[in-house]
Short mmCIF file of C-alpha atoms and ligand atoms in Angstrom, two decimals:
data_model
loop_
_atom_site.label_atom_id
_atom_site.label_comp_id
_atom_site.label_asym_id
_atom_site.label_seq_id
_atom_site.Cartn_x
_atom_site.Cartn_y
_atom_site.Cartn_z
CA MET G 1 3.22 44.20 -28.80
CA GLN G 2 5.03 44.50 -26.58
CA GLU G 3 5.58 47.70 -24.18
CA ASN G 4 9.61 47.16 -23.95
CA GLN G 5 9.30 46.01 -28.32
CA GLU G 6 6.82 50.05 -28.60
CA LYS G 7 9.49 51.82 -27.27
CA PHE G 8 12.56 50.47 -29.15
CA ILE G 9 9.92 50.37 -32.68
CA ASP G 10 10.06 54.35 -31.25
CA LEU G 11 13.54 55.01 -30.26
CA ILE G 12 14.46 53.59 -33.97
CA ASN G 13 12.42 55.74 -35.41
CA LYS G 14 12.98 58.71 -33.60
CA LYS G 15 16.47 58.28 -34.12
CA ILE G 16 16.30 57.17 -38.23
CA SER G 17 13.76 59.94 -39.14
CA GLY G 18 13.65 62.20 -42.26
CA LYS G 19 17.35 59.64 -42.37
CA ASN G 20 15.64 57.39 -45.57
CA LEU G 21 17.30 54.43 -44.75
CA LYS G 22 16.20 51.59 -46.54
CA TYR G 23 17.00 47.27 -45.18
CA SER G 24 16.04 45.02 -47.26
CA ILE G 25 15.58 40.73 -45.62
CA LEU G 26 16.71 37.69 -47.78
CA THR G 27 14.31 35.31 -46.98
CA MET G 28 15.75 31.08 -47.62
CA GLY G 29 13.97 28.10 -46.41
CA CYS G 30 10.02 27.28 -46.51
CA GLN G 31 6.85 29.23 -46.52
CA LEU G 32 7.30 29.60 -42.79
CA ASN G 33 9.91 31.36 -43.18
CA GLU G 34 8.18 33.79 -45.28
CA ASN G 35 6.28 34.51 -42.62
CA ASP G 36 8.90 34.61 -39.85
CA SER G 37 10.08 37.28 -42.33
CA GLU G 38 7.15 39.63 -43.31
CA LYS G 39 6.76 39.70 -39.46
CA ILE G 40 10.14 41.30 -39.43
CA ALA G 41 9.49 43.34 -42.24
CA GLY G 42 6.12 44.72 -40.39
CA MET G 43 8.79 46.39 -37.40
CA LEU G 44 11.69 47.60 -39.60
CA GLU G 45 8.81 49.65 -41.63
CA LYS G 46 7.99 50.94 -37.91
CA MET G 47 10.94 51.89 -37.26
CA GLY G 48 11.39 53.18 -39.86
CA TYR G 49 12.88 52.01 -42.83
CA SER G 50 11.47 51.39 -46.48
CA GLU G 51 12.36 48.67 -48.28
CA ILE G 52 14.25 48.04 -50.83
CA SER G 53 15.04 44.50 -53.32
CA ASP G 54 18.66 45.46 -53.42
CA TYR G 55 20.51 44.86 -50.58
CA LYS G 56 23.66 46.38 -51.84
CA ASN G 57 22.08 49.91 -51.61
CA ALA G 58 19.77 48.86 -47.58
CA ASP G 59 21.27 49.85 -44.63
CA LEU G 60 20.13 46.91 -42.73
CA VAL G 61 20.31 43.48 -43.94
CA ILE G 62 18.21 40.54 -42.47
CA PHE G 63 19.31 37.21 -43.30
CA ASN G 64 16.19 34.91 -42.28
CA THR G 65 18.32 31.89 -42.64
CA CYS G 66 17.13 27.79 -42.83
CA CYS G 67 19.38 24.12 -42.34
CA VAL G 68 16.81 21.74 -43.58
CA ARG G 69 18.97 20.85 -45.98
CA GLU G 70 23.29 20.84 -45.94
CA ASN G 71 23.81 23.83 -48.99
CA ALA G 72 21.71 26.47 -47.52
CA GLU G 73 25.62 27.32 -44.79
CA GLU G 74 27.43 27.66 -48.65
CA ARG G 75 24.90 29.53 -49.85
CA LEU G 76 24.78 31.66 -46.03
CA PHE G 77 28.29 32.10 -46.07
CA GLY G 78 28.87 33.45 -49.14
CA LYS G 79 26.08 35.98 -48.96
CA ILE G 80 27.34 37.14 -45.42
CA GLY G 81 31.51 38.16 -47.67
CA GLU G 82 29.21 40.51 -49.87
CA ILE G 83 28.23 42.38 -46.70
CA LYS G 84 31.45 42.86 -45.97
CA LYS G 85 32.56 44.42 -48.74
CA LEU G 86 29.22 46.67 -48.49
CA LYS G 87 29.91 47.62 -45.38
CA GLU G 88 33.75 48.86 -45.96
CA SER G 89 31.69 51.43 -47.97
CA ARG G 90 28.81 52.05 -45.68
CA ASP G 91 27.58 51.35 -43.29
CA THR G 92 25.55 48.30 -43.37
CA ILE G 93 24.05 46.33 -39.68
CA LEU G 94 24.18 42.90 -40.80
CA ALA G 95 21.55 40.81 -39.20
CA ILE G 96 21.43 37.15 -39.15
CA GLY G 97 18.26 35.06 -37.59
CA GLY G 98 16.33 32.14 -38.32
CA CYS G 99 16.88 27.50 -37.96
CA MET G 100 20.39 27.95 -38.88
CA MET G 101 21.52 30.19 -35.86
CA GLN G 102 19.42 27.70 -33.47
CA GLU G 103 22.01 25.00 -34.51
CA LYS G 104 24.36 24.27 -32.01
CA GLY G 105 27.67 24.99 -33.40
CA MET G 106 26.90 28.34 -35.11
CA LEU G 107 27.10 31.19 -33.39
CA GLN G 108 30.82 30.10 -31.92
CA LYS G 109 31.74 29.70 -35.47
CA ILE G 110 30.27 33.41 -36.88
CA LYS G 111 31.68 34.11 -33.50
CA LYS G 112 35.49 34.21 -34.84
CA SER G 113 35.30 33.88 -39.43
CA TYR G 114 32.65 36.34 -39.39
CA SER G 115 32.32 38.45 -36.41
CA PHE G 116 31.90 41.89 -38.21
CA VAL G 117 27.81 40.20 -37.97
CA ASP G 118 26.13 42.67 -35.81
CA VAL G 119 23.10 41.20 -34.57
CA ILE G 120 21.92 37.12 -34.37
CA PHE G 121 19.03 37.04 -33.74
CA GLY G 122 17.17 32.94 -33.45
CA THR G 123 14.18 31.43 -33.61
CA HIS G 124 12.52 31.42 -30.46
CA THR G 125 13.66 35.35 -29.92
CA MET G 126 12.51 37.30 -33.33
CA GLN G 127 9.96 39.48 -31.13
CA ASN G 128 13.31 41.13 -29.69
CA LEU G 129 14.41 42.73 -33.33
CA PRO G 130 13.55 46.28 -32.38
CA GLU G 131 15.68 45.93 -28.96
CA ASP G 132 18.35 43.90 -30.72
CA ILE G 133 19.29 46.15 -33.59
CA TYR G 134 18.44 49.91 -30.83
CA LYS G 135 21.70 48.33 -29.54
CA SER G 136 24.11 47.75 -32.63
CA LEU G 137 22.46 51.06 -34.12
CA ILE G 138 23.36 52.79 -31.57
CA ASN G 139 25.26 51.61 -29.08
CA LYS G 140 27.41 49.94 -31.60
CA GLU G 141 26.88 46.31 -29.09
CA LYS G 142 28.03 43.53 -31.38
CA VAL G 143 24.45 41.66 -30.30
CA LYS G 144 23.51 37.68 -29.90
CA ASP G 145 19.79 36.67 -29.43
CA VAL G 146 19.61 33.43 -29.71
CA ILE G 147 17.93 31.22 -26.28
CA ASP G 148 17.85 27.10 -25.97
CA ILE G 149 14.61 27.06 -25.23
CA ASP G 150 11.12 26.53 -26.98
CA GLY G 151 10.10 30.93 -26.89
CA GLU G 152 6.58 31.47 -25.94
CA ILE G 153 4.53 32.09 -28.33
CA TYR G 154 4.15 35.38 -29.42
CA GLU G 155 1.58 37.58 -31.24
CA GLY G 156 0.90 41.60 -32.07
CA LEU G 157 3.44 41.48 -34.44
CA PRO G 158 3.36 44.55 -37.26
CA ILE G 159 3.42 42.75 -40.27
CA LYS G 160 3.63 43.73 -43.40
CA ARG G 161 2.37 41.43 -45.84
CA ASN G 162 4.39 39.85 -49.77
CA ASP G 163 0.81 39.62 -51.80
CA LYS G 164 -2.99 41.60 -51.59
CA PHE G 165 -4.34 38.28 -52.05
CA LYS G 166 -2.92 35.55 -50.72
CA ALA G 167 -1.78 35.79 -47.11
CA SER G 168 -0.08 32.71 -44.87
CA VAL G 169 -1.16 32.20 -41.40
CA THR G 170 1.42 30.17 -38.74
CA ILE G 171 -1.17 27.40 -36.94
CA MET G 172 1.50 26.74 -34.90
CA TYR G 173 5.29 26.31 -34.13
CA GLY G 174 8.03 23.59 -33.68
CA CYS G 175 7.44 19.31 -33.72
CA ASN G 176 7.98 16.66 -31.95
CA ASN G 177 8.41 14.20 -34.98
CA PHE G 178 12.43 13.34 -34.60
CA CYS G 179 11.88 12.13 -37.86
CA THR G 180 15.60 10.40 -38.18
CA TYR G 181 17.07 12.96 -41.25
CA CYS G 182 15.25 16.05 -39.30
CA ILE G 183 16.76 18.61 -38.00
CA VAL G 184 13.87 21.03 -37.33
CA PRO G 185 13.36 19.93 -34.24
CA TYR G 186 16.72 20.24 -32.85
CA VAL G 187 15.69 24.43 -33.63
CA ARG G 188 12.60 25.48 -33.82
CA GLY G 189 11.44 23.71 -30.65
CA ARG G 190 8.66 21.50 -29.41
CA GLU G 191 5.25 21.82 -31.16
CA ARG G 192 3.07 24.86 -29.77
CA SER G 193 -0.08 25.73 -31.19
CA ARG G 194 -1.57 29.03 -30.79
CA LYS G 195 -4.72 30.33 -29.78
CA PRO G 196 -7.84 29.15 -31.73
CA GLU G 197 -9.42 32.54 -31.64
CA LYS G 198 -6.17 34.77 -31.87
CA ILE G 199 -6.08 32.83 -35.22
CA LEU G 200 -9.58 33.77 -36.60
CA GLU G 201 -9.28 37.23 -35.31
CA GLU G 202 -6.48 37.61 -38.18
CA VAL G 203 -8.07 35.35 -40.61
CA LYS G 204 -11.24 37.99 -39.85
CA GLN G 205 -8.82 40.77 -40.39
CA LEU G 206 -7.71 39.48 -43.70
CA ALA G 207 -10.92 39.19 -44.68
CA GLU G 208 -11.80 42.75 -43.73
CA GLU G 209 -8.84 43.43 -46.03
CA GLY G 210 -10.15 41.62 -49.25
CA TYR G 211 -7.53 39.07 -48.85
CA LYS G 212 -8.91 36.74 -50.73
CA GLU G 213 -6.85 32.64 -49.84
CA ILE G 214 -5.37 32.12 -46.46
CA THR G 215 -2.61 29.49 -46.20
CA LEU G 216 -2.73 28.06 -42.74
CA LEU G 217 0.70 27.08 -42.13
CA GLY G 218 2.56 24.78 -38.83
CA GLN G 219 5.69 21.71 -39.55
CA ASN G 220 2.85 19.54 -38.43
CA VAL G 221 -1.34 20.86 -39.51
CA ASN G 222 -2.51 18.89 -37.99
CA SER G 223 -1.08 17.87 -34.06
CA TYR G 224 -2.91 21.05 -34.05
CA VAL G 225 -3.95 21.85 -30.23
CA GLY G 226 -6.75 24.08 -29.91
CA ASN G 227 -8.88 24.95 -26.81
CA GLY G 228 -12.62 25.18 -25.99
CA GLU G 229 -15.23 24.94 -29.21
CA ILE G 230 -12.31 24.08 -31.74
CA LYS G 231 -9.74 21.03 -30.50
CA ASN G 232 -8.64 19.96 -33.20
CA PHE G 233 -7.36 20.68 -36.74
CA ALA G 234 -10.72 19.82 -38.34
CA ASP G 235 -12.98 22.02 -35.89
CA LEU G 236 -10.07 25.05 -37.06
CA LEU G 237 -9.96 24.13 -40.39
CA ASN G 238 -14.48 23.68 -40.61
CA GLU G 239 -14.28 27.52 -38.39
CA VAL G 240 -12.05 29.25 -40.68
CA CYS G 241 -13.96 28.63 -43.21
CA ARG G 242 -17.19 30.45 -42.11
CA ILE G 243 -15.62 33.72 -42.09
CA ASP G 244 -16.74 35.44 -45.30
CA GLY G 245 -14.00 37.37 -48.19
CA ILE G 246 -12.44 33.97 -47.64
CA GLU G 247 -12.43 32.30 -50.77
CA ARG G 248 -9.66 29.68 -51.00
CA ILE G 249 -7.45 28.13 -48.00
CA ARG G 250 -5.16 25.31 -48.21
CA PHE G 251 -3.02 24.56 -45.34
CA ILE G 252 0.76 22.78 -45.67
CA SER G 253 2.12 20.95 -43.84
CA PRO G 254 -0.15 17.52 -42.29
CA HIS G 255 1.63 14.55 -41.40
CA PRO G 256 0.07 11.00 -41.98
CA LYS G 257 0.07 9.88 -39.27
CA ASP G 258 -1.28 12.23 -37.63
CA PHE G 259 -4.38 12.79 -40.51
CA THR G 260 -7.66 11.26 -38.70
CA ASP G 261 -10.82 11.25 -40.44
CA ASP G 262 -12.68 14.14 -39.33
CA VAL G 263 -9.86 16.48 -41.68
CA ILE G 264 -11.23 14.99 -44.64
CA ASP G 265 -13.84 14.87 -43.91
CA ALA G 266 -13.74 19.04 -43.33
CA ILE G 267 -12.39 18.68 -46.25
CA ALA G 268 -15.16 17.42 -48.38
CA ASN G 269 -17.50 19.32 -47.11
CA ASN G 270 -15.80 22.42 -46.97
CA GLU G 271 -15.92 24.24 -50.67
CA LYS G 272 -13.46 26.55 -50.05
CA ILE G 273 -10.72 23.84 -48.71
CA CYS G 274 -9.00 23.67 -51.81
CA LYS G 275 -8.79 19.83 -52.61
CA ILE G 276 -5.38 19.33 -53.04
CA ILE G 277 -3.45 18.44 -49.82
CA HIS G 278 -0.08 17.82 -49.59
CA LEU G 279 0.84 14.60 -47.87
CA PRO G 280 4.81 14.21 -47.43
CA LEU G 281 5.64 10.99 -48.49
CA GLN G 282 9.41 10.53 -47.73
CA SER G 283 10.37 6.86 -48.68
CA GLY G 284 7.61 4.70 -50.28
CA ASN G 285 9.45 1.76 -47.97
CA SER G 286 7.93 0.64 -45.05
CA LYS G 287 11.58 -0.36 -44.19
CA VAL G 288 12.89 3.13 -44.91
CA LEU G 289 9.62 4.83 -43.50
CA LYS G 290 10.13 3.02 -40.20
CA SER G 291 13.43 3.31 -40.11
CA MET G 292 12.43 7.98 -40.85
CA ASN G 293 10.39 7.39 -37.04
CA ARG G 294 7.74 8.79 -39.61
CA LYS G 295 4.59 5.96 -38.06
CA TYR G 296 3.27 4.82 -40.85
CA THR G 297 3.59 1.52 -43.77
CA LYS G 298 3.25 1.74 -47.28
CA GLU G 299 -0.26 0.22 -46.88
CA GLN G 300 -1.31 2.82 -44.27
CA TYR G 301 0.03 5.75 -46.76
CA LEU G 302 -2.23 4.32 -50.37
CA ASN G 303 -4.88 3.29 -47.75
CA LEU G 304 -4.83 6.73 -46.79
CA VAL G 305 -4.84 8.20 -50.52
CA ASN G 306 -7.52 5.90 -51.44
CA LYS G 307 -10.14 7.06 -48.29
CA MET G 308 -8.83 11.14 -50.07
CA GLN G 309 -9.76 10.09 -52.77
CA GLU G 310 -12.83 8.12 -52.33
CA LYS G 311 -14.28 11.09 -49.55
CA ILE G 312 -13.17 13.68 -51.78
CA PRO G 313 -14.00 13.64 -55.36
CA GLY G 314 -11.47 15.38 -57.69
CA VAL G 315 -8.62 15.02 -55.18
CA VAL G 316 -4.82 15.66 -55.95
CA LEU G 317 -2.62 15.36 -54.25
CA SER G 318 1.17 16.62 -54.36
CA THR G 319 3.65 15.37 -51.78
CA ASP G 320 7.34 15.89 -50.56
CA ILE G 321 10.55 12.47 -50.87
CA ILE G 322 13.87 12.11 -50.10
CA VAL G 323 16.00 9.93 -52.18
CA GLY G 324 19.07 8.05 -50.31
CA PHE G 325 18.22 7.97 -46.57
CA PRO G 326 21.62 6.35 -45.05
CA GLU G 327 21.32 2.52 -46.12
CA GLU G 328 18.39 2.85 -48.33
CA THR G 329 18.16 -0.54 -51.48
CA ASP G 330 17.94 0.39 -54.90
CA GLU G 331 14.88 -2.50 -54.11
CA GLU G 332 13.64 -0.20 -51.61
CA PHE G 333 13.75 2.38 -54.07
CA GLU G 334 11.90 0.65 -55.99
CA ASP G 335 9.11 1.31 -53.72
CA THR G 336 8.90 4.72 -53.46
CA LEU G 337 8.55 4.88 -57.13
CA ASP G 338 5.93 2.56 -57.25
CA VAL G 339 3.83 4.63 -54.34
CA VAL G 340 5.06 7.57 -57.01
CA ARG G 341 3.24 5.30 -60.33
CA LYS G 342 0.33 4.41 -58.44
CA VAL G 343 -1.01 8.15 -56.64
CA ASN G 344 0.12 10.42 -60.02
CA PHE G 345 1.31 12.78 -58.03
CA GLU G 346 1.02 16.42 -58.65
CA GLN G 347 3.11 17.89 -57.57
CA ILE G 348 6.83 15.99 -56.43
CA PHE G 349 9.21 18.37 -54.26
CA MET G 350 12.27 15.94 -54.51
CA PHE G 351 14.89 15.71 -52.36
CA ILE G 352 18.62 14.68 -52.05
CA TYR G 353 19.24 13.38 -48.37
CA SER G 354 21.42 15.36 -46.69
CA ILE G 355 23.90 14.58 -43.38
CA ARG G 356 21.97 16.52 -40.79
CA GLU G 357 24.55 16.81 -37.35
CA GLY G 358 23.24 15.66 -34.07
CA THR G 359 20.06 13.31 -36.05
CA VAL G 360 19.91 9.63 -35.67
CA ALA G 361 20.23 8.98 -39.26
CA SER G 362 23.38 11.22 -40.03
CA GLU G 363 25.06 8.19 -37.61
CA MET G 364 23.99 6.25 -40.31
CA GLU G 365 25.65 4.46 -42.52
CA GLN G 366 25.55 7.10 -45.63
CA ILE G 367 24.87 5.15 -49.28
CA PRO G 368 27.87 7.20 -51.76
CA GLU G 369 27.12 11.16 -53.57
CA ASP G 370 26.39 9.42 -56.81
CA LYS G 371 23.83 6.67 -55.82
CA LYS G 372 21.41 9.60 -54.15
CA HIS G 373 21.95 11.55 -57.53
CA GLU G 374 20.88 8.56 -59.83
CA ARG G 375 18.17 7.41 -57.87
CA PHE G 376 17.08 11.60 -58.40
CA GLU G 377 17.13 11.09 -61.54
CA LYS G 378 15.03 8.20 -61.81
CA LEU G 379 12.92 9.72 -60.18
CA LYS G 380 12.17 13.13 -61.57
CA LYS G 381 12.53 10.72 -64.87
CA LEU G 382 9.28 9.50 -63.21
CA TYR G 383 7.50 12.41 -62.44
CA GLU G 384 8.15 14.40 -65.76
CA SER G 385 7.18 11.34 -68.25
CA ARG G 386 3.44 11.90 -66.06
CA VAL G 387 3.72 15.46 -66.22
CA ASP G 388 1.51 15.37 -70.07
CA GLU G 389 -0.77 13.36 -68.63
CA ASN G 390 -1.61 15.32 -66.02
CA ASN G 391 -1.59 18.25 -66.76
CA GLU G 392 -3.26 16.75 -70.50
CA LYS G 393 -6.49 16.03 -67.77
CA TYR G 394 -8.18 19.87 -67.07
CA LEU G 395 -8.45 20.23 -70.93
CA ASN G 396 -11.19 21.25 -71.84
CA THR G 397 -12.29 21.79 -68.05
CA VAL G 398 -13.71 24.91 -66.29
CA GLN G 399 -11.23 25.43 -63.66
CA LYS G 400 -11.29 28.64 -60.53
CA LEU G 401 -8.69 30.66 -61.00
CA LEU G 402 -7.64 33.78 -58.31
CA ILE G 403 -5.68 35.87 -60.75
CA GLU G 404 -2.49 37.01 -59.01
CA GLY G 405 -0.95 39.35 -61.93
CA THR G 406 0.02 39.75 -65.34
CA SER G 407 1.94 36.78 -67.40
CA LYS G 408 5.59 37.62 -67.23
CA ASN G 409 6.43 36.35 -70.47
CA ASN G 410 3.30 38.54 -71.76
CA HIS G 411 1.47 41.84 -70.81
CA GLU G 412 -1.84 41.35 -71.78
CA MET G 413 -1.92 37.38 -70.94
CA PHE G 414 -3.11 37.06 -67.01
CA GLU G 415 -1.69 34.25 -64.82
CA GLY G 416 -3.46 33.17 -61.97
CA ARG G 417 -3.63 29.60 -60.43
CA THR G 418 -6.34 26.86 -60.21
CA ASP G 419 -7.26 25.87 -56.79
CA THR G 420 -4.84 22.46 -57.25
CA ASN G 421 -2.44 25.13 -57.98
CA LYS G 422 -1.14 25.09 -61.54
CA VAL G 423 -0.20 28.73 -63.68
CA VAL G 424 -3.30 28.91 -65.93
CA ILE G 425 -2.95 32.02 -68.25
CA PHE G 426 -5.31 33.83 -70.07
CA LYS G 427 -6.00 36.68 -71.63
CA PRO G 428 -8.49 38.53 -69.03
CA ASN G 429 -11.79 41.17 -70.40
CA GLU G 430 -11.79 44.58 -68.72
CA GLU G 431 -13.71 44.06 -65.78
CA ASN G 432 -11.70 41.34 -64.56
CA GLN G 433 -8.85 42.40 -62.45
CA ILE G 434 -6.26 40.79 -59.94
CA GLY G 435 -8.04 39.43 -57.09
CA ASP G 436 -10.78 37.91 -58.50
CA ILE G 437 -11.64 34.72 -58.96
CA VAL G 438 -13.11 34.69 -62.48
CA SER G 439 -13.99 30.46 -64.07
CA VAL G 440 -11.92 29.73 -67.00
CA LYS G 441 -11.60 27.10 -70.14
CA ILE G 442 -8.46 25.03 -70.72
CA THR G 443 -7.99 25.23 -73.80
CA GLU G 444 -3.82 24.10 -74.36
CA ALA G 445 -2.02 22.08 -71.51
CA HIS G 446 2.48 23.06 -71.42
CA LYS G 447 4.88 21.39 -69.71
CA TRP G 448 4.57 24.11 -66.45
CA TYR G 449 1.22 26.68 -67.37
CA LEU G 450 -2.03 25.84 -68.56
CA LYS G 451 -3.56 28.57 -71.04
CA GLY G 452 -6.95 29.32 -70.93
CA GLU G 453 -9.80 30.86 -71.71
CA ILE G 454 -12.03 33.15 -69.64
CA VAL G 455 -16.16 32.07 -69.27
CA LYS G 456 -17.80 34.49 -66.92
N1 LIG I 1 17.48 16.06 -46.06
C1 LIG I 1 16.83 15.48 -47.51
N2 LIG I 1 15.90 16.95 -46.99
C2 LIG I 1 14.96 16.66 -46.14
N3 LIG I 1 13.94 16.82 -46.38
C3 LIG I 1 14.58 17.77 -43.88
N4 LIG I 1 15.12 16.93 -43.93
C4 LIG I 1 16.08 17.09 -45.35
C5 LIG I 1 16.69 16.37 -45.08
N5 LIG I 1 17.96 16.08 -43.65
C6 LIG I 1 12.90 17.36 -46.30
C7 LIG I 1 11.85 16.83 -46.37
C8 LIG I 1 10.66 17.70 -45.67
C9 LIG I 1 10.74 18.99 -46.75
C10 LIG I 1 10.80 20.07 -45.94
O1 LIG I 1 12.81 18.45 -46.51
O2 LIG I 1 10.97 16.00 -47.39
O3 LIG I 1 9.28 17.65 -45.88
FE1 LIG I 2 10.90 17.38 -39.55
FE2 LIG I 2 9.16 15.45 -39.66
FE3 LIG I 2 9.05 17.35 -37.94
FE4 LIG I 2 8.04 17.81 -40.47
S1 LIG I 2 7.49 15.75 -39.20
S2 LIG I 2 9.23 19.39 -39.85
S3 LIG I 2 9.88 16.57 -41.63
S4 LIG I 2 10.88 16.47 -37.44
#
């Protein structure tokens, strides 16, 4: 933490101590945002605020926004409206940060229509939050802290993690790829990798605290650039695997174009790396992929999958798919379905293309909404028709689970995840505790979960 930050944390702490003030954070979007929110929470706790889940009873409300898809905006503006009412009855401070605040025109929009917002902060200035809140709390200033240059990487922020056994570690920020549909490179800036020693330090610390599973995060993890012995993502993976106590390692998201053999080898050679790979497809048609600027073809994607399946026994894949990209024809969409049939993804995150102003695709000829929805339903149907078959392959196998808690629907049962991310519920024995890794034999396959019996 830097001096300035500590100074403002202390100043606020003195000011609010004994007042029992509460904060609430609403996080929208991806795991990178979740990880940022954990750091925001870390700073707020140091200031002396304590967490409350219902933001209607909070003294400080933070919205950490996302702008990857269009509908997020309506949702945010609805929420801001709710806070306006709250501000009339109590002195709630409203701070809004994250990707949407970096969007062109957003500051003006909020200033014009929601002038009661107290603090606006961007993705490059999150670490200034103590100072921003101080100005709002003490000086009653309206604060706008958004810059348009790539922020430097800020190490050592306090952090309050959401889970006790699973943790996310951001390894790089930003993206250089400019996929033509995507706004991320505009709001998160160019790629910046954290120093390997800082990442390893964080993971070692997590291991000491009892964490078992970590997820390495970045917009494009396999273009990670290190230094010294740890030059690239494969080196980083191998090194993280050497840390005692960490038993499971995941990473999201890699880009197929950067998925080098050494990363495949690292996965194959390290038992700790989960054998599910999230490999965003986006489209299965080479022409569409070209106009998305994805830099791989249908064949190259399928070859990569084949190579993974050959080299990594038992590997499964998950993916992201966008339907209704501008100019996509019915025939081209068939290629997406074809890849889905061939790869048999364990999980598919499906998105209807959403226009993002300022991106190349927003200038292209759009296809009608009903067409997009029709394709979405088609893809969903295909995926769901495969779920049963996919789940049945687990029957009678023994799976290692990280126990995450009691089952929401049946408190006598525990719930955990396989390394391929399947939810399994089972009846625990006396020794089993949350956070343990146990072996469970799968006895029943249901659509959205599996059921098992403890083996040891
Ligand atoms: N419209 C729809 N989906 C999008 N994604 C990114 N940008 C858009 C957009 N404009 C999806 C991609 C990406 C995931 C995080 O969000 O599939 O992998
Ligand atoms: Fe967006 Fe493409 Fe970068 Fe992913 S790789 S963040 S989809 S531009």
